[in-house]
Amino acid sequence: MTYCVGIEVNDGLVFAADTRTSASFDDVRVYRKMHVFEWPGDRVFVIMSAGNLATTQLTISRLQRDADDPNARHSLKTFSHLYEVAEYVGDTLVASQVKMNDEAQQSGVNVQSTLILGGQIAGERPGLYMIYPLGNCIATSPETPYLQIGESKYGKPILDRIIRPETPLEDAARCALVSLDSTIRSNLSVGMPVDMALLRSGDLKITQKMRLEADTPLYAEIHDTWSRKLEAAVHSLPRFPWEPQGEREPAPASMPAMPPRRAPSRQDPGDAQGQQQ
């Protein structure tokens, strides 16, 4: 399974994705689900994926092949508008699914994938699209400034409560990490490490990019602080009528650490092979 989230705020875009893929309960592997295509000063794109891994890898490889070909009729480098890029990526995804389906027709394997595409082209503001297996897409809106793919339900509440267009970019990034942390906590099919990237509006390049393990100090502190603050918030809620209404007992000053469930870290093939997994 997978969980990826993209957030669009006035300051820019936030991308966050887990890296777990499971062929079975005893075969847990790590693969990159966030892919960056960057031409600083001109354009930058981030693609996150959920679904069939072979289809995703074929799609990413075709996009990279076209981008590297100066004679390609269409590529990530040739379009002037982000929506045109989303249509092109959707067409490439559909073509990849058709090829994979022809090869997997007898096995009954689902070859569909869903993508989140975000980025910015010089002269436009950043944008974020979800691309469905049929190749069609939707964009974020002021009412729904985030997009999720994969196991989305556990990480949705904080996004609904906090994310607004005016939310600062770093606060949106913290919400994305808490959203991932909540999902990892509740679903074993989503796991560490987590990849995160920030694109600040106007930079036309990835502003910040990091990979976080469960024992990375920043992630561990966010995880622990969120757990403690949630418990303290529950303790501070209004009393029921049958409870004593006097001064409440203070919440425990120290609570045991509750590390997220995770499998042992494994080498990410993308670290050695770049975009072409």
Rosetta silent file (secondary structure, phi, psi, omega in degrees, C-alpha in Angstrom):
SEQUENCE: MTYCVGIEVNDGLVFAADTRTSASFDDVRVYRKMHVFEWPGDRVFVIMSAGNLATTQLTISRLQRDADDPNARHSLKTFSHLYEVAEYVGDTLVASQVKMNDEAQQSGVNVQSTLILGGQIAGERPGLYMIYPLGNCIATSPETPYLQIGESKYGKPILDRIIRPETPLEDAARCALVSLDSTIRSNLSVGMPVDMALLRSGDLKITQKMRLEADTPLYAEIHDTWSRKLEAAVHSLPRFPWEPQGEREPAPASMPAMPPRRAPSRQDPGDAQGQQQ
SCORE:     score description
SCORE:     0.000 S_00000001
   1 L     0.000  178.505 -171.815    0.000    0.000    0.000 S_00000001
   2 L  -152.051  153.052  164.023    0.994    3.642   -0.210 S_00000001
   3 E  -143.159  121.504  175.787    0.238    7.046    1.204 S_00000001
   4 E  -130.014  143.717  178.254    1.253   10.253   -0.568 S_00000001
   5 E  -137.445  136.407  173.215   -0.004   13.771    0.069 S_00000001
   6 E  -120.967  135.894 -176.565    0.495   17.000   -1.835 S_00000001
   7 E  -125.066  133.136  175.095   -0.476   20.375   -0.339 S_00000001
   8 E  -114.346  120.916  173.783   -0.872   23.703   -2.137 S_00000001
   9 E  -126.060  174.956 -176.955   -0.769   26.924   -0.124 S_00000001
  10 L   -60.509  -30.827 -177.354   -0.101   30.504   -1.144 S_00000001
  11 L   -79.485  -16.125 -178.269    3.589   30.134   -0.305 S_00000001
  12 E   150.416 -151.532 -174.206    4.105   27.059   -2.491 S_00000001
  13 E  -124.622  146.517  173.948    3.775   23.277   -2.517 S_00000001
  14 E  -122.383  134.844  176.652    4.520   20.466   -0.057 S_00000001
  15 E  -124.917  135.874  176.799    5.030   16.843   -1.119 S_00000001
  16 E  -146.821  138.275 -176.368    5.309   13.879    1.258 S_00000001
  17 E  -149.635  143.685  171.110    5.314   10.144    0.556 S_00000001
  18 L   -80.371 -179.488 -176.652    6.051    6.899    2.329 S_00000001
  19 L  -131.690   11.734 -174.735    8.315    4.302    0.699 S_00000001
  20 E   -85.941  133.675  167.357    6.854    0.935    1.654 S_00000001
  21 E  -129.243  136.225 -175.443    5.824   -1.640   -0.923 S_00000001
  22 E  -126.140  117.399  172.002    4.657   -5.077    0.188 S_00000001
  23 E   -80.918  -28.326  177.588    4.463   -8.142   -2.005 S_00000001
  24 E  -163.517  177.600 -176.916    3.400  -10.149    1.060 S_00000001
  25 L   -66.200  -25.464 -179.016    3.511   -9.946    4.835 S_00000001
  26 L  -107.902   19.156  178.702    7.044  -11.342    4.923 S_00000001
  27 E  -138.193   80.884 -177.789    8.399   -9.360    1.954 S_00000001
  28 E  -101.861  124.627 -177.023    8.540   -5.674    2.842 S_00000001
  29 E  -127.997  163.481 -179.374   10.587   -3.482    0.524 S_00000001
  30 E  -114.529  125.469  175.126   11.472    0.177    0.137 S_00000001
  31 L  -137.285  144.661  177.536   10.985    2.021   -3.151 S_00000001
  32 L   -70.671  131.916  177.391   10.953    5.697   -3.937 S_00000001
  33 L  -113.656   -0.191  178.150    7.470    7.007   -4.742 S_00000001
  34 E  -115.788  124.711 -175.863    8.491   10.635   -5.186 S_00000001
  35 E  -125.512  130.117 -175.833   10.253   11.595   -8.424 S_00000001
  36 E  -110.606  130.685  173.085   11.703   15.048   -9.150 S_00000001
  37 E  -120.475  117.185 -167.098   12.225   16.561  -12.612 S_00000001
  38 E  -136.647  128.759  170.288   14.015   19.870  -12.291 S_00000001
  39 E  -128.644   85.858 -170.275   15.350   22.538  -14.645 S_00000001
  40 L   -51.866  135.165  179.485   16.211   25.353  -12.206 S_00000001
  41 L    89.340  -16.533 -179.065   15.044   28.782  -13.268 S_00000001
  42 L  -118.541  -51.267 -177.847   12.670   27.412  -15.916 S_00000001
  43 E  -165.534  156.571  176.562   10.498   24.638  -14.456 S_00000001
  44 E  -150.480  139.011  179.630   10.297   21.955  -11.803 S_00000001
  45 E  -134.512  145.639  172.129    7.927   19.003  -11.385 S_00000001
  46 E  -125.903  131.503  177.596    7.345   16.423   -8.662 S_00000001
  47 E  -121.058  127.301  173.639    5.423   13.203   -9.344 S_00000001
  48 E  -115.791  149.936 -170.107    4.211   10.880   -6.578 S_00000001
  49 E  -133.972  149.988  171.890    2.655    7.514   -7.293 S_00000001
  50 E  -141.665  139.396 -179.864    0.314    4.895   -5.863 S_00000001
  51 E   124.420 -151.050 -176.252   -0.653    1.612   -7.476 S_00000001
  52 L   -63.964  123.440 -175.243    1.185   -0.909   -9.610 S_00000001
  53 H   -67.146  -39.466 -179.803    4.917   -0.387   -9.149 S_00000001
  54 H   -64.153  -41.029  177.432    5.887   -1.707  -12.601 S_00000001
  55 H   -62.509  -44.089  179.088    3.434    0.672  -14.286 S_00000001
  56 H   -60.815  -46.006 -178.650    4.784    3.586  -12.265 S_00000001
  57 H   -64.046  -38.658  178.019    8.392    2.768  -13.105 S_00000001
  58 H   -64.963  -42.900  179.396    7.568    2.441  -16.799 S_00000001
  59 H   -61.829  -47.045 -179.678    5.742    5.794  -16.747 S_00000001
  60 H   -63.523  -40.391  179.256    8.612    7.578  -14.987 S_00000001
  61 H   -63.659  -40.111  178.564   11.157    6.021  -17.354 S_00000001
  62 H   -67.593  -39.740  177.322    9.190    7.186  -20.403 S_00000001
  63 H   -63.356  -41.958  179.304    8.889   10.700  -19.021 S_00000001
  64 H   -67.783  -39.807  178.666   12.639   10.799  -18.359 S_00000001
  65 H   -60.306  -45.740  179.392   13.419    9.366  -21.815 S_00000001
  66 H   -64.765  -39.377 -179.124   11.354   12.069  -23.527 S_00000001
  67 H   -66.087  -30.898 -179.669   12.897   14.801  -21.390 S_00000001
  68 H   -83.361  -10.519 -176.714   16.405   13.616  -22.341 S_00000001
  69 L   -96.686  109.930 -178.726   15.568   13.502  -26.069 S_00000001
  70 L   -65.932  -16.063 -179.290   16.097   16.933  -27.721 S_00000001
  71 L   -99.197    2.604 -178.861   14.043   15.752  -30.708 S_00000001
  72 L   -64.023  134.762 -179.526   11.035   14.575  -28.687 S_00000001
  73 L   -65.968  -42.244  178.540    7.804   16.131  -29.940 S_00000001
  74 L  -130.852  139.736  174.564    6.400   16.345  -26.413 S_00000001
  75 L  -160.274  175.401  177.462    8.184   16.217  -23.086 S_00000001
  76 L   -60.730  -19.198 -176.623    8.133   17.816  -19.664 S_00000001
  77 L   -91.255   -9.897 -170.328   10.370   20.524  -21.140 S_00000001
  78 L  -100.649  -14.739 -174.636    8.173   21.530  -24.089 S_00000001
  79 L   -89.286  151.155 -178.022    4.878   22.647  -22.531 S_00000001
  80 L   -98.478  -14.860 -176.559    4.081   26.203  -21.492 S_00000001
  81 L  -132.196  145.499 -176.134    1.332   25.450  -18.964 S_00000001
  82 H   -64.507  -35.158  179.167    1.141   23.029  -16.071 S_00000001
  83 H   -62.518  -36.665  176.742   -2.267   21.714  -17.134 S_00000001
  84 H   -64.427  -36.755  176.237   -0.763   20.663  -20.477 S_00000001
  85 H   -63.515  -42.307  179.147    1.939   18.803  -18.540 S_00000001
  86 H   -61.328  -40.765  177.332   -0.773   17.044  -16.513 S_00000001
  87 H   -63.956  -42.191  179.584   -2.508   15.930  -19.734 S_00000001
  88 H   -64.417  -44.105  177.930    0.795   14.677  -21.171 S_00000001
  89 H   -64.009  -39.115  176.404    1.634   12.743  -17.999 S_00000001
  90 H   -61.830  -42.363  177.679   -1.891   11.278  -18.042 S_00000001
  91 H   -63.183  -40.985  179.015   -1.442   10.117  -21.646 S_00000001
  92 H   -65.375  -39.455  177.804    1.899    8.547  -20.747 S_00000001
  93 H   -62.548  -45.698  179.960    0.329    6.793  -17.760 S_00000001
  94 H   -61.499  -45.076  179.592   -2.481    5.360  -19.904 S_00000001
  95 H   -61.426  -38.526  179.256    0.003    4.119  -22.536 S_00000001
  96 H   -67.376  -39.461  178.450    2.094    2.454  -19.823 S_00000001
  97 H   -65.527  -39.224  178.641   -0.976    0.741  -18.358 S_00000001
  98 H   -61.435  -45.007  179.015   -1.970   -0.561  -21.791 S_00000001
  99 H   -63.478  -45.826 -179.330    1.477   -2.067  -22.279 S_00000001
 100 H   -66.674  -34.956  179.970    1.543   -3.592  -18.800 S_00000001
 101 H   -66.783  -37.918  177.267   -1.999   -4.917  -19.191 S_00000001
 102 H   -61.404  -36.311 -178.358   -1.067   -6.730  -22.402 S_00000001
 103 H   -80.890  -25.477 -175.079    1.758   -8.458  -20.547 S_00000001
 104 H  -109.088   15.389 -172.336   -0.276   -9.236  -17.408 S_00000001
 105 L   -59.621  -36.353 -175.313   -3.573  -10.159  -19.053 S_00000001
 106 L   -83.724  -15.444 -173.247   -3.454  -13.787  -17.995 S_00000001
 107 L   -92.378  -15.362 -178.427   -2.383  -13.188  -14.384 S_00000001
 108 L    74.358   17.734  179.831   -5.278  -11.010  -13.231 S_00000001
 109 L   -79.965  136.293  175.802   -2.906   -8.377  -11.809 S_00000001
 110 L   -78.649  118.031 -175.712   -4.241   -4.837  -11.485 S_00000001
 111 L  -100.885    8.435 -175.719   -1.822   -2.633  -13.445 S_00000001
 112 L   -76.478  150.036  174.888   -3.470    0.721  -12.677 S_00000001
 113 E  -138.091  153.991  175.070   -1.652    3.599  -11.000 S_00000001
 114 E  -123.823  141.662 -175.126   -2.673    7.022   -9.732 S_00000001
 115 E  -124.607  151.477  164.329   -0.324    9.999   -9.670 S_00000001
 116 E  -112.383  124.352  177.111   -0.001   13.380   -7.996 S_00000001
 117 E  -114.199  129.019  175.395    1.767   15.940  -10.189 S_00000001
 118 E  -140.307  156.297  178.610    2.888   19.265   -8.817 S_00000001
 119 E   164.184 -166.203 -179.251    5.276   21.939   -9.916 S_00000001
 120 E  -151.582  138.971  172.772    5.780   25.317  -11.495 S_00000001
 121 E  -111.948  140.573 -178.672    6.652   26.674  -14.936 S_00000001
 122 L   -52.328  131.514 -178.579    8.213   30.138  -15.253 S_00000001
 123 L    96.615  -10.432  177.926    5.471   32.740  -15.659 S_00000001
 124 L  -121.767  163.286  173.191    2.842   30.693  -13.792 S_00000001
 125 L   -85.195  160.703  178.344    2.095   30.079  -10.142 S_00000001
 126 L   -60.163  155.517  178.721    2.675   26.591   -8.698 S_00000001
 127 E  -147.856  164.320 -175.015   -0.078   24.004   -9.162 S_00000001
 128 E  -140.978  130.114 -178.141   -1.071   20.526   -8.035 S_00000001
 129 E  -132.130  145.514  167.309   -2.996   17.833   -9.944 S_00000001
 130 E  -102.986  128.223 -177.820   -4.216   14.309   -9.275 S_00000001
 131 E  -110.705  118.963 -176.522   -3.987   12.113  -12.375 S_00000001
 132 L   -84.791  165.138 -179.582   -6.322    9.114  -12.444 S_00000001
 133 L   -56.774  -26.817  178.402   -5.698    5.778  -14.191 S_00000001
 134 L   -78.003   -5.232  178.888   -7.904    6.895  -17.113 S_00000001
 135 L    95.162  -11.245  177.265   -5.538    9.813  -17.710 S_00000001
 136 L   -79.526  165.107 -174.068   -7.980   12.522  -16.587 S_00000001
 137 E  -146.090  160.817  172.735   -7.030   14.870  -13.774 S_00000001
 138 E  -131.144  155.473  179.666   -8.317   17.281  -11.140 S_00000001
 139 E  -111.171  162.886  172.707   -6.603   20.255   -9.509 S_00000001
 140 L   -67.549  167.380  178.719   -6.595   21.568   -5.969 S_00000001
 141 L  -145.728  166.468  176.871   -8.920   24.424   -5.046 S_00000001
 142 L   -57.301  -31.052  179.474   -9.207   26.945   -2.189 S_00000001
 143 L   -77.367  -31.219  179.835  -11.809   24.633   -0.625 S_00000001
 144 L  -132.360   82.834 -173.784   -9.614   21.526   -1.019 S_00000001
 145 L   -86.961   21.866  177.887   -5.975   22.676   -1.068 S_00000001
 146 E  -144.493  158.194  177.330   -4.517   19.183   -0.781 S_00000001
 147 E  -132.744  142.205 -179.854   -4.569   15.877   -2.679 S_00000001
 148 E  -128.818  146.559  170.360   -4.034   12.336   -1.349 S_00000001
 149 E  -134.466  152.631 -178.564   -3.434    8.981   -2.995 S_00000001
 150 E    86.999 -141.758 -175.400   -3.243    5.534   -1.440 S_00000001
 151 L   -81.076   85.077 -166.254   -4.280    4.920    2.167 S_00000001
 152 L   -92.902  -19.774 -166.108   -5.698    8.388    2.758 S_00000001
 153 L   -68.585  -35.011 -175.501   -8.283    8.118    5.532 S_00000001
 154 L   -72.028  -29.594 -177.124   -6.007    8.076    8.591 S_00000001
 155 L   -96.958    5.520 -175.068   -4.081   11.190    7.598 S_00000001
 156 H   -79.428  -36.995 -173.090   -7.036   13.267    6.428 S_00000001
 157 H   -56.460  -43.821 -177.837   -8.391   14.805    9.688 S_00000001
 158 H   -67.286  -33.258  178.651   -5.423   17.095   10.385 S_00000001
 159 H   -66.291  -42.225  179.269   -5.435   18.315    6.781 S_00000001
 160 H   -64.781  -35.021 -176.015   -9.139   19.170    6.983 S_00000001
 161 H   -82.036  -30.204 -168.682   -8.688   21.032   10.277 S_00000001
 162 H  -111.043  -42.272 -168.028   -5.479   22.955    9.564 S_00000001
 163 L   -73.786  123.615  173.493   -4.690   23.402    5.878 S_00000001
 164 L  -135.744  160.733  177.891   -5.896   26.646    4.288 S_00000001
 165 L   -54.673  -32.923 -177.606   -4.430   28.612    1.354 S_00000001
 166 L   -85.254   -0.997  177.867   -2.947   31.095    3.837 S_00000001
 167 L   -60.552  130.739  177.565   -1.230   28.381    5.926 S_00000001
 168 L   -59.436  149.266 -174.775    2.556   29.022    6.015 S_00000001
 169 H   -58.922  -43.529 -178.340    4.566   26.566    3.930 S_00000001
 170 H   -68.525  -34.221  174.819    6.513   25.129    6.873 S_00000001
 171 H   -65.534  -39.669  176.073    3.297   24.622    8.887 S_00000001
 172 H   -61.554  -38.308  178.056    1.846   22.782    5.892 S_00000001
 173 H   -65.307  -40.991  177.102    4.980   20.609    5.839 S_00000001
 174 H   -63.986  -39.177  176.429    4.562   19.783    9.522 S_00000001
 175 H   -62.226  -39.800  178.548    0.921   18.854    8.867 S_00000001
 176 H   -61.459  -42.602  179.488    2.051   16.577    6.042 S_00000001
 177 H   -66.707  -40.710  177.034    4.471   14.779    8.381 S_00000001
 178 H   -64.936  -38.186  177.207    1.804   14.380   11.081 S_00000001
 179 H   -60.323  -44.246  175.902   -0.575   13.088    8.389 S_00000001
 180 H   -64.727  -44.130 -177.962    2.029   10.468    7.391 S_00000001
 181 H   -61.161  -41.888  179.054    2.775    9.663   11.031 S_00000001
 182 H   -64.429  -38.190 -179.892   -0.915    9.084   11.807 S_00000001
 183 H   -69.730  -43.426  178.222   -1.243    6.783    8.806 S_00000001
 184 H   -61.864  -37.127 -179.452    1.889    4.809    9.679 S_00000001
 185 H   -63.306  -34.918 -171.676    0.595    4.478   13.233 S_00000001
 186 H  -104.347   -9.732 -175.197   -2.704    2.941   12.096 S_00000001
 187 L  -141.151  116.300 -177.165   -1.769    0.974    8.975 S_00000001
 188 L   -69.441  -16.870 -178.264    1.136   -1.446    8.673 S_00000001
 189 L   -80.939   -4.789  174.951    1.081   -1.278    4.874 S_00000001
 190 L  -114.009  129.709 -172.721    2.374    2.312    5.015 S_00000001
 191 L  -151.547  170.695  179.566    5.882    2.676    6.397 S_00000001
 192 L   -73.652  162.340   -3.965    9.122    4.519    6.852 S_00000001
 193 L   -76.534  169.343  179.629   11.223    6.157    5.599 S_00000001
 194 E  -111.544  132.937  173.570    9.293    9.235    4.481 S_00000001
 195 E   -99.227  136.515  178.328   10.361   11.462    1.587 S_00000001
 196 E  -137.545  141.319  177.071    9.431   15.149    1.736 S_00000001
 197 E  -140.134  144.639  177.311   10.029   18.045   -0.658 S_00000001
 198 E  -121.366  136.483  174.945    9.062   21.731   -0.553 S_00000001
 199 E  -122.141  108.561  179.345    8.672   24.031   -3.533 S_00000001
 200 E   -82.507  135.907 -176.809    8.463   27.691   -2.602 S_00000001
 201 L   -55.335  127.379  178.422    6.518   29.822   -5.060 S_00000001
 202 L    93.248  -14.100 -178.712    8.849   31.550   -7.515 S_00000001
 203 L   -72.280  -32.084 -178.059   11.949   29.501   -6.717 S_00000001
 204 L    55.630   33.636  172.149   11.535   27.281   -9.808 S_00000001
 205 L  -164.916  162.074  177.960   13.534   24.587   -8.032 S_00000001
 206 L   -67.980  122.215 -176.755   13.029   22.313   -5.039 S_00000001
 207 L   -74.159  -45.989  179.153   13.532   24.514   -1.985 S_00000001
 208 E  -142.006  142.693  176.842   14.046   21.705    0.535 S_00000001
 209 E  -145.328  134.325 -178.953   14.212   17.931    0.164 S_00000001
 210 E  -152.498  156.783  171.262   14.781   15.309    2.845 S_00000001
 211 E  -116.758  128.583 -174.731   14.343   11.659    3.734 S_00000001
 212 E  -115.489  124.744  170.600   13.207   10.956    7.292 S_00000001
 213 L   -91.713  168.262  179.074   13.657    7.700    9.202 S_00000001
 214 L   -61.924  -29.833 -178.876   11.752    6.902   12.397 S_00000001
 215 L   -99.004    8.602  171.476   14.884    7.708   14.401 S_00000001
 216 L   -64.364  127.606 -173.656   15.690   10.942   12.534 S_00000001
 217 H   -51.281  -43.326 -178.604   15.701   13.547   15.367 S_00000001
 218 H   -62.247  -48.387 -178.555   13.282   15.915   13.602 S_00000001
 219 H   -65.532  -43.168 -178.975   10.737   13.194   12.827 S_00000001
 220 H   -60.955  -38.791  179.825   11.096   11.576   16.259 S_00000001
 221 H   -69.821  -41.571  177.167   10.468   14.925   17.962 S_00000001
 222 H   -62.216  -45.228  179.212    7.418   15.707   15.804 S_00000001
 223 H   -59.472  -48.469 -176.442    6.019   12.223   16.460 S_00000001
 224 H   -68.255  -43.109 -179.342    6.575   12.436   20.220 S_00000001
 225 H   -63.749  -42.822  179.711    5.319   16.024   20.565 S_00000001
 226 H   -61.360  -43.859  179.754    2.163   15.306   18.577 S_00000001
 227 H   -62.203  -44.176 -178.152    1.348   12.269   20.747 S_00000001
 228 H   -67.729  -43.379 -178.883    1.886   14.181   23.978 S_00000001
 229 H   -66.330  -36.022  177.047   -0.074   17.256   22.892 S_00000001
 230 H   -63.393  -44.121  179.751   -3.018   15.118   21.753 S_00000001
 231 H   -65.120  -39.989  178.065   -3.178   13.371   25.116 S_00000001
 232 H   -65.372  -36.782  178.908   -2.952   16.690   26.936 S_00000001
 233 H   -64.714  -42.142  178.077   -5.729   18.115   24.734 S_00000001
 234 H   -62.128  -41.175 -179.520   -8.039   15.206   25.568 S_00000001
 235 H   -64.614  -27.063 -176.514   -7.325   15.708   29.276 S_00000001
 236 L   -91.067   -1.546 -179.426   -8.285   19.409   28.979 S_00000001
 237 L   -66.095  157.034 -178.978  -11.670   18.844   27.317 S_00000001
 238 L   -55.952  145.070  179.734  -14.831   19.872   29.269 S_00000001
 239 L   -74.586  151.585  170.790  -15.927   17.529   32.050 S_00000001
 240 L   -72.297  158.486 -177.540  -19.098   15.429   31.891 S_00000001
 241 L   -58.533  -30.236 -176.299  -21.917   16.487   34.266 S_00000001
 242 L   -84.554   -4.708 -179.384  -21.279   13.537   36.593 S_00000001
 243 L   -88.988  154.086  173.892  -17.570   14.324   37.011 S_00000001
 244 L   -57.085  135.743 -175.096  -16.145   16.585   39.735 S_00000001
 245 L   -99.060    7.072 -179.682  -16.165   20.148   38.429 S_00000001
 246 L   -78.015 -159.110 -178.587  -13.337   21.436   40.576 S_00000001
 247 L   -65.322  132.920 -177.489   -9.691   21.814   39.649 S_00000001
 248 L   -83.435  152.155  174.594   -8.542   19.030   37.404 S_00000001
 249 L   -69.124  141.311  178.950   -5.551   16.866   38.019 S_00000001
 250 L   -64.904  150.284  175.180   -2.638   17.836   35.814 S_00000001
 251 L   -66.322  152.776  178.759   -1.864   15.655   32.839 S_00000001
 252 L   -53.773  134.451 -178.273    1.128   13.343   33.286 S_00000001
 253 L   -71.935  -28.224 -177.630    4.331   15.330   32.878 S_00000001
 254 L  -138.285  129.313  178.886    6.066   12.472   31.142 S_00000001
 255 L  -120.298  148.951 -178.993    4.587    9.742   29.001 S_00000001
 256 L   -63.457  143.829  178.395    6.391    6.744   27.528 S_00000001
 257 L   -63.983  143.943 -178.934    7.596    7.172   23.979 S_00000001
 258 L  -125.379   79.174 -176.098    5.406    5.516   21.353 S_00000001
 259 L   -65.840  146.267  178.679    7.582    4.943   18.288 S_00000001
 260 L   -65.874  148.583  176.971    5.826    4.280   14.990 S_00000001
 261 L   -71.325  138.233 -177.567    5.719    0.696   13.775 S_00000001
 262 L  -157.664  159.258  172.961    8.211    0.089   11.012 S_00000001
 263 L   -92.983  160.376  176.204   10.225   -2.557    9.238 S_00000001
 264 L   -56.433  141.704 -177.933   14.044   -2.515    9.242 S_00000001
 265 L   -65.258  139.561  175.497   15.404    0.056    6.816 S_00000001
 266 L  -126.035  157.414 -178.804   16.484   -1.216    3.412 S_00000001
 267 L   -62.513  133.890  175.559   18.447    0.417    0.637 S_00000001
 268 L   -83.696  117.411  179.333   16.357    2.509   -1.732 S_00000001
 269 H   -56.914  -26.897 -179.418   17.209    1.434   -5.307 S_00000001
 270 H   -66.988  -24.151  178.772   16.495    4.998   -6.385 S_00000001
 271 H   -63.665  -32.183 -178.895   19.499    6.260   -4.428 S_00000001
 272 H   -94.276  -27.643 -171.869   21.780    4.410   -6.818 S_00000001
 273 H  -111.443    1.505  176.713   19.753    4.594   -9.992 S_00000001
 274 L    65.588 -138.743 -176.006   18.204    8.065   -9.774 S_00000001
 275 L   -67.363  -30.936 -172.188   14.945    8.608  -11.616 S_00000001
 276 L   -91.258   90.479 -179.522   15.103    5.322  -13.534 S_00000001
 277 L   -80.716    0.000    0.000   14.155    2.662  -11.030 S_00000001
